[in-house]
Coordinates of C-alpha atoms in Angstrom, one line a residue:
M375 CA 134.3 122.0 135.2
T376 CA 137.1 119.4 134.8
T377 CA 135.8 116.0 133.9
A378 CA 137.0 112.7 135.4
N379 CA 138.9 111.8 132.3
E380 CA 140.6 115.2 132.2
K381 CA 141.6 114.9 135.8
Q382 CA 143.1 111.4 135.2
A383 CA 145.1 112.7 132.2
I384 CA 146.3 115.7 134.2
Q385 CA 147.3 113.6 137.1
Q386 CA 149.2 111.1 134.9
Q387 CA 151.2 114.0 133.2
F388 CA 152.0 115.6 136.6
H389 CA 153.5 112.3 137.6
E390 CA 155.4 112.0 134.3
R391 CA 156.5 115.5 133.6
M392 CA 156.9 117.4 136.9
D393 CA 160.5 117.5 138.1
E394 CA 160.4 115.3 141.2
E395 CA 163.8 116.5 142.4
E396 CA 162.7 120.2 142.1
L397 CA 159.5 119.5 144.0
L398 CA 161.5 117.8 146.8
N399 CA 163.9 120.7 147.0
C400 CA 161.3 122.7 148.7
M401 CA 161.9 122.3 152.5
R402 CA 158.7 124.1 153.5
C403 CA 160.8 126.5 155.5
G404 CA 158.5 129.5 154.7
F405 CA 161.3 132.0 153.7
C406 CA 159.2 132.6 150.6
L407 CA 156.1 133.7 152.5
P408 CA 156.9 137.4 153.2
S409 CA 157.9 137.8 149.5
C410 CA 154.6 136.4 148.0
P411 CA 152.0 139.1 147.2
T412 CA 149.1 136.7 146.8
Y413 CA 149.9 135.0 150.1
I414 CA 149.8 138.4 151.9
E415 CA 146.8 139.8 150.0
S416 CA 144.7 136.6 150.4
G417 CA 145.0 136.9 154.2
F418 CA 147.9 134.5 154.5
Q419 CA 146.2 131.5 152.8
E420 CA 148.8 128.7 152.6
S421 CA 147.4 127.5 149.3
H422 CA 148.2 130.9 147.8
S423 CA 151.9 130.8 148.8
P424 CA 154.8 129.3 146.8
R425 CA 155.4 126.4 149.3
G426 CA 151.6 125.7 149.4
R427 CA 151.5 125.6 145.6
I428 CA 154.5 123.3 145.4
A429 CA 152.8 121.0 148.0
L430 CA 149.7 120.9 145.8
M431 CA 151.8 120.0 142.7
K432 CA 153.6 117.3 144.6
A433 CA 150.3 115.9 146.0
V434 CA 148.8 115.7 142.5
A435 CA 152.0 114.1 141.1
D436 CA 151.9 111.5 143.8
G437 CA 148.2 110.8 143.4
V438 CA 147.4 112.0 146.9
I439 CA 144.8 114.6 145.7
E440 CA 143.0 115.1 142.4
P441 CA 143.8 118.1 140.2
D442 CA 140.5 119.7 141.0
E443 CA 139.2 123.3 140.6
D444 CA 140.9 124.4 143.9
V445 CA 144.3 123.3 142.7
E446 CA 143.8 125.0 139.3
R447 CA 142.6 128.1 141.1
S448 CA 145.7 128.3 143.3
L449 CA 147.9 128.1 140.3
E450 CA 145.9 130.6 138.3
L451 CA 146.1 133.2 141.1
C452 CA 149.9 133.1 141.2
L453 CA 151.4 136.2 139.6
G454 CA 154.5 134.3 138.5
C455 CA 156.6 137.2 139.8
R456 CA 159.2 134.7 141.1
A457 CA 160.0 136.9 144.1
C458 CA 160.2 133.6 146.0
E459 CA 163.3 132.4 144.1
P460 CA 165.9 134.8 145.4
V461 CA 165.0 134.2 149.0
C462 CA 164.8 130.4 148.8
P463 CA 167.7 128.8 150.6
S464 CA 167.3 125.6 148.5
G465 CA 167.3 127.5 145.2
V466 CA 163.9 126.0 144.1
N467 CA 163.1 127.0 140.5
Y468 CA 159.5 127.8 141.3
G469 CA 158.8 129.6 138.0
R470 CA 159.7 126.5 136.0
L471 CA 157.5 124.3 138.1
L472 CA 154.6 126.7 137.7
E473 CA 154.9 126.9 133.9
E474 CA 155.0 123.1 133.6
A475 CA 152.0 122.7 135.8
R476 CA 150.0 125.3 133.9
D477 CA 150.9 123.7 130.6
I478 CA 149.8 120.3 131.7
I479 CA 146.4 121.6 132.9
Q480 CA 145.7 123.7 129.9
Q481 CA 146.7 121.0 127.3
N482 CA 144.6 118.4 129.0
K483 CA 141.5 120.4 129.7
K484 CA 138.8 120.9 127.2
H485 CA 137.9 124.6 127.1
R486 CA 134.4 125.8 126.2
L487 CA 134.1 127.1 122.6
P488 CA 134.4 130.8 123.4
A489 CA 137.5 130.3 125.6
R490 CA 139.0 128.0 123.0
M491 CA 138.4 130.5 120.2
L492 CA 139.8 133.4 122.3
R493 CA 143.0 131.5 123.2
N494 CA 143.6 130.4 119.6
A495 CA 143.0 134.0 118.4
V496 CA 145.5 135.4 120.9
F497 CA 148.2 132.8 121.2
K498 CA 148.2 131.5 117.6
G499 CA 146.4 134.1 115.5
L500 CA 147.9 137.3 116.9
F501 CA 151.2 137.4 118.8
P502 CA 153.2 135.1 116.6
H503 CA 152.5 137.5 113.7
Q504 CA 154.0 141.0 114.1
N505 CA 152.2 142.3 111.0
R506 CA 148.9 141.5 112.8
V507 CA 150.0 143.1 116.0
R508 CA 150.9 146.2 114.0
A509 CA 147.5 146.2 112.3
L510 CA 145.6 145.8 115.6
T511 CA 147.7 148.6 117.2
G512 CA 147.1 150.7 114.1
M513 CA 143.3 150.3 114.7
L514 CA 143.9 151.6 118.3
G515 CA 145.8 154.6 116.8
I516 CA 142.8 155.3 114.5
Y517 CA 140.5 155.2 117.5
Q518 CA 142.7 157.7 119.3
R519 CA 143.2 160.1 116.5
S520 CA 139.9 160.0 114.7
G521 CA 137.8 161.6 117.4
L522 CA 136.2 158.3 118.2
Q523 CA 138.0 158.1 121.6
S524 CA 136.7 161.5 122.6
A525 CA 133.2 160.6 121.5
V526 CA 133.3 157.3 123.5
R527 CA 134.5 159.1 126.6
K528 CA 131.8 161.8 126.3
S529 CA 129.1 159.2 125.7
G530 CA 129.7 157.5 129.1
M531 CA 130.1 154.1 127.4
L532 CA 133.3 153.5 129.4
R533 CA 131.3 153.5 132.6
M534 CA 129.9 150.1 131.5
L535 CA 133.4 148.7 132.0
P536 CA 134.9 147.7 135.4
D537 CA 136.6 150.8 136.9
H538 CA 140.1 149.5 136.4
L539 CA 139.5 148.8 132.7
A540 CA 137.9 152.2 132.1
K541 CA 140.9 153.9 133.7
M542 CA 143.3 151.6 131.7
E543 CA 141.8 153.0 128.5
S544 CA 142.9 156.5 129.6
V545 CA 146.5 155.6 130.3
L546 CA 147.3 153.8 127.1
P547 CA 150.1 155.6 125.2
K548 CA 149.4 157.5 122.0
V549 CA 150.0 155.0 119.2
P550 CA 152.3 156.0 116.3
D551 CA 150.8 156.0 112.9
L552 CA 151.3 153.0 110.6
K553 CA 154.0 154.8 108.6
Q554 CA 156.1 155.2 111.7
L555 CA 155.5 151.6 112.7
K556 CA 156.6 150.3 109.3
N557 CA 159.5 152.6 108.5
R558 CA 161.7 152.1 111.5
P559 CA 165.2 151.3 110.1
N560 CA 166.9 147.9 110.9
L561 CA 170.5 149.1 111.0
L562 CA 171.6 152.3 112.8
P563 CA 175.2 153.6 113.2
P564 CA 176.6 154.6 116.6
I565 CA 176.7 158.3 117.5
G566 CA 180.4 158.9 117.8
K567 CA 183.0 156.2 118.0
R568 CA 181.9 152.6 117.5
R569 CA 182.5 150.6 120.6
K570 CA 180.1 147.7 120.4
R571 CA 177.6 146.0 118.1
A572 CA 174.2 145.4 119.7
A573 CA 171.3 143.3 118.3
F574 CA 168.1 144.8 119.6
F575 CA 165.2 142.6 120.6
S576 CA 162.3 144.9 119.7
G577 CA 159.4 142.8 121.0
C578 CA 155.8 142.9 119.8
L579 CA 153.9 145.4 122.0
M580 CA 157.2 147.3 122.6
D581 CA 157.7 147.8 118.9
T582 CA 154.1 149.0 118.3
L583 CA 152.4 150.5 121.4
F584 CA 155.7 151.6 122.9
L585 CA 157.6 152.3 119.7
D586 CA 158.8 155.7 121.2
T587 CA 160.4 153.9 124.1
N588 CA 162.1 151.5 121.7
M589 CA 163.5 154.4 119.7
A590 CA 164.6 156.1 123.0
T591 CA 166.4 152.9 124.0
I592 CA 168.1 152.7 120.6
K593 CA 169.2 156.3 120.8
L594 CA 170.7 155.8 124.2
L595 CA 172.7 152.8 123.0
R596 CA 173.9 154.7 119.9
L597 CA 175.0 157.6 122.2
S598 CA 177.0 155.0 124.1
G599 CA 178.8 153.9 121.0
C600 CA 176.7 150.9 119.9
E601 CA 176.0 150.1 116.3
I602 CA 172.4 148.7 116.3
V603 CA 171.0 145.9 114.2
I604 CA 167.4 144.9 114.5
P605 CA 166.8 141.4 112.9
E606 CA 163.7 141.5 110.7
Q607 CA 162.8 137.8 111.3
Q608 CA 162.5 138.1 115.1
A609 CA 159.2 137.3 116.8
C610 CA 157.3 137.6 120.1
C611 CA 159.5 136.3 122.9
G612 CA 156.8 133.7 123.9
A613 CA 156.5 134.8 127.5
L614 CA 152.7 135.2 127.3
H615 CA 152.4 131.7 125.9
G616 CA 154.8 130.1 128.4
H617 CA 153.1 131.7 131.3
S618 CA 149.6 130.7 130.1
G619 CA 150.0 127.0 129.4
E620 CA 150.9 127.2 125.7
K621 CA 154.4 125.7 125.9
E622 CA 154.5 124.2 122.4
Q623 CA 153.9 127.6 120.8
A624 CA 156.5 129.2 123.1
V625 CA 159.0 126.7 121.9
E626 CA 158.3 127.6 118.3
L627 CA 158.7 131.3 118.9
A628 CA 162.0 130.6 120.8
K629 CA 163.4 128.8 117.8
R630 CA 162.4 131.6 115.5
N631 CA 164.2 134.1 117.6
I632 CA 167.3 132.0 118.0
R633 CA 167.5 131.6 114.2
A634 CA 167.0 135.4 113.7
F635 CA 169.8 136.4 116.1
E636 CA 172.5 133.7 115.9
N637 CA 174.3 135.0 112.8
I638 CA 174.3 138.7 113.6
N639 CA 177.8 138.6 115.2
A640 CA 176.7 141.0 117.9
D641 CA 178.4 141.7 121.3
Y642 CA 175.0 141.9 123.0
I643 CA 171.4 141.0 122.4
V644 CA 169.6 143.9 124.1
T645 CA 166.1 144.1 125.5
N646 CA 164.3 146.9 127.3
A647 CA 161.3 144.9 128.7
G648 CA 162.0 142.9 131.9
G649 CA 159.3 140.4 131.2
C650 CA 160.6 139.6 127.7
G651 CA 164.2 139.6 128.8
A652 CA 163.5 137.0 131.5
F653 CA 161.8 134.6 129.2
L654 CA 164.5 135.0 126.5
K655 CA 167.0 134.3 129.3
E656 CA 165.4 130.9 129.9
Y657 CA 165.3 129.6 126.4
E658 CA 168.0 127.1 127.3
H659 CA 165.6 125.5 129.8
L660 CA 162.7 125.8 127.5
L661 CA 164.6 123.8 124.9
K662 CA 166.3 121.4 127.3
D663 CA 164.8 118.3 125.7
E664 CA 166.3 119.1 122.3
P665 CA 170.1 118.9 122.5
E666 CA 170.9 120.9 119.3
W667 CA 168.5 123.7 120.2
R668 CA 169.6 123.7 123.8
E669 CA 173.2 124.6 122.8
R670 CA 172.0 127.2 120.4
A671 CA 169.7 128.7 123.1
K672 CA 172.6 128.8 125.5
A673 CA 174.7 130.8 123.1
F674 CA 171.7 133.1 122.6
S675 CA 171.1 133.6 126.3
Q676 CA 174.7 134.3 127.1
K677 CA 174.6 137.4 125.0
L678 CA 171.4 138.7 126.5
R679 CA 171.5 142.0 128.4
D680 CA 169.0 144.5 129.7
F681 CA 169.8 147.9 128.1
S682 CA 170.5 149.4 131.6
S683 CA 173.4 146.9 132.1
V684 CA 174.8 147.9 128.7
L685 CA 174.6 151.6 129.4
L686 CA 176.3 151.1 132.7
E687 CA 179.1 149.0 131.2
L688 CA 179.6 151.7 128.5
D689 CA 179.7 154.5 131.2
F690 CA 176.6 156.3 129.9
W691 CA 175.9 157.4 133.5
K692 CA 179.0 159.6 133.4
K693 CA 177.5 161.7 130.7
P694 CA 176.0 165.1 131.6
L695 CA 172.4 164.1 132.6
E696 CA 170.1 166.7 134.1
L697 CA 166.4 167.1 134.9
P698 CA 164.3 169.9 136.5
S699 CA 164.5 169.4 140.3
Q700 CA 162.2 166.5 141.3
I701 CA 162.0 163.4 143.5
V702 CA 162.3 160.1 141.6
T703 CA 161.7 156.6 142.7
Y704 CA 162.0 153.2 141.0
Q705 CA 159.6 150.2 140.8
D706 CA 161.4 147.0 139.9
S707 CA 160.2 144.8 137.1
C708 CA 159.9 141.4 138.9
H709 CA 161.4 139.4 136.1
L710 CA 164.2 141.9 135.4
R711 CA 165.2 141.6 139.1
N712 CA 164.4 138.0 139.9
V713 CA 165.4 136.3 136.7
M714 CA 167.8 138.6 134.9
K715 CA 169.3 139.7 138.2
T716 CA 169.3 143.3 137.2
S717 CA 168.3 145.8 139.9
A718 CA 171.4 147.9 140.9
E719 CA 172.0 149.1 137.3
P720 CA 168.7 151.2 136.9
R721 CA 169.2 152.7 140.3
K722 CA 172.8 153.8 139.5
L723 CA 171.7 155.4 136.3
L724 CA 168.9 157.3 138.1
R725 CA 171.3 158.5 140.8
G726 CA 173.6 159.9 138.0
I727 CA 170.9 162.4 137.0
K728 CA 171.6 165.9 138.2
G729 CA 168.4 167.5 139.6
A730 CA 166.8 164.2 140.4
E731 CA 166.7 163.2 144.1
Y732 CA 166.4 159.4 144.2
R733 CA 164.3 157.9 147.0
E734 CA 164.0 154.2 147.4
M735 CA 160.4 153.0 147.6
K736 CA 159.6 150.5 150.4
H737 CA 159.2 147.0 148.9
A738 CA 160.1 148.3 145.4
E739 CA 161.1 144.7 144.6
S740 CA 157.5 143.4 145.2
C741 CA 155.2 142.9 142.2
C742 CA 152.9 145.8 141.1
G743 CA 150.2 143.4 140.1
S744 CA 150.5 143.7 136.3
A745 CA 152.1 140.4 135.5
G746 CA 151.3 140.2 131.8
I747 CA 147.5 140.0 131.5
Y748 CA 147.0 139.3 135.2
N749 CA 145.5 142.7 135.8
I750 CA 142.8 141.8 133.4
V751 CA 142.0 138.2 134.2
E752 CA 142.6 138.5 138.0
S753 CA 141.6 142.1 138.5
V754 CA 140.5 141.9 142.2
M755 CA 143.8 140.6 143.4
S756 CA 145.8 142.8 141.0
M757 CA 144.1 146.0 142.3
K758 CA 144.7 144.9 145.9
I759 CA 148.4 144.6 145.1
L760 CA 148.4 147.9 143.2
D761 CA 146.7 149.8 146.0
A762 CA 149.4 148.6 148.4
K763 CA 152.1 149.6 145.9
M764 CA 150.7 153.1 145.5
E765 CA 150.7 153.6 149.3
A766 CA 154.4 152.9 149.3
A767 CA 154.9 155.2 146.3
K768 CA 153.1 158.1 148.0
V769 CA 155.4 157.9 151.0
T770 CA 158.4 158.7 148.8
K771 CA 156.6 161.9 147.6
A772 CA 158.1 161.2 144.2
A773 CA 156.9 163.2 141.2
T774 CA 158.3 160.6 138.8
I775 CA 157.9 156.8 139.2
V776 CA 160.3 154.9 136.9
T777 CA 160.1 151.3 135.8
A778 CA 161.6 149.1 133.1
N779 CA 158.8 147.0 131.7
P780 CA 155.7 148.0 129.7
G781 CA 153.2 146.1 131.8
C782 CA 154.6 147.7 135.0
L783 CA 154.5 151.1 133.4
L784 CA 150.8 150.8 132.5
Q785 CA 150.0 149.4 135.9
M786 CA 151.8 152.3 137.7
K787 CA 150.0 154.8 135.4
L788 CA 146.7 153.1 136.4
G789 CA 147.6 153.3 140.0
I790 CA 148.3 157.1 139.6
E791 CA 144.9 157.5 138.0
R792 CA 143.1 155.5 140.7
E793 CA 144.7 157.7 143.4
G794 CA 143.7 160.9 141.6
L795 CA 147.4 162.0 141.3
G796 CA 147.4 162.5 137.5
N797 CA 148.4 166.2 137.9
E798 CA 151.1 165.6 140.4
V799 CA 152.8 162.3 139.5
R800 CA 153.9 160.6 136.3
A801 CA 155.1 157.1 135.5
V802 CA 157.8 156.7 132.8
H803 CA 160.0 154.0 131.3
L804 CA 163.7 154.3 132.4
A805 CA 164.8 154.7 128.7
D806 CA 162.4 157.7 128.2
L807 CA 163.6 159.4 131.4
L808 CA 167.3 158.9 130.6
L809 CA 166.9 160.3 127.1
E810 CA 165.0 163.3 128.6
A811 CA 167.8 163.8 131.0
A812 CA 170.4 163.6 128.2
G813 CA 168.5 166.5 126.4
V814 CA 168.4 164.6 123.1
P815 CA 165.3 164.0 121.0
S816 CA 164.5 160.4 120.1

């Protein structure tokens, strides 16, 4: 429950911090409505549309309405997928408005002790420290390999969890052992002639839970002629913080990453996770109030590429790529498409694989409902969106669903399990599929 003093502080900061010009850019035309999953799945509630949320932000900033629980709920329910931005004729930067509004609310609202402890543990105690992420992931690996996972499943304990969380446990990838996590080299030569030097953004969960996908990505880049350097001092991208109202912590992580990469002398800074890439791309805006850092962030962002763009530029798709005969479809990562403007490249790479018949999924550009931790904290809406996505996937009759973001990958695997298609359909990261098609071990 937000107190009167908290509401007053929130309202004052909305007035001071929200970009008035950006709020006024919204013409209320409604072009965003068909692109908004929460607007559609909520039964076309205006307050759960982009223009409705902007109207609420403007009303709070102008003092017309209080920042009450309904306003906060509307902003919480937004996926932050930013599908509204490409279709907006006025070019409203909705994602930036949303993040600023969430930060104002979270920083001026006194959370109850359990919530405060959890937020501190996650945002300050865990993700800024890669060694702690490794340790936590290592514990998951012990759970998987020790026989404890099998015992828990046989005991029926998982039935105590909500259905989507129980199924999520079953789709988690096998975690590498701690030796693998710690011993990944930080400098790798190209395979063949050196063409480019690429600094690889390894991420936090990508470099632990999805280490095999990171190694597959690195191998693909090396096969394309890239020398790979992986800066040791890099940190979490800060996306989780930025999307959850922890802007100050996101700024600190951004500065750590800029420092880690700026003297590498690389042609590219490469990422293989759409969500991370989009947040890294917007470091210049995140640091806009600090002139020195803004320029450093601009130089950082100008070198940023998704790995699929680099592979396409270096003609990887012309290599002999082949898979057993199968139908393949692609689910866009929202932030890869809407922020990094990368959507054609993965499709061209997939169409270059012999034996793979590519079929476009209807509304492949719409969110799958993962959205960071959205599928945990907003499970009802997330599962509605996922169910609609799986209906579209089934129409393609694809045996392989490909995506380019870890959250999307787990969400699609969850959808496959919910539909009982585990023996017929698989979900894979684009990097893993391309390496499989190249016939080269990671």
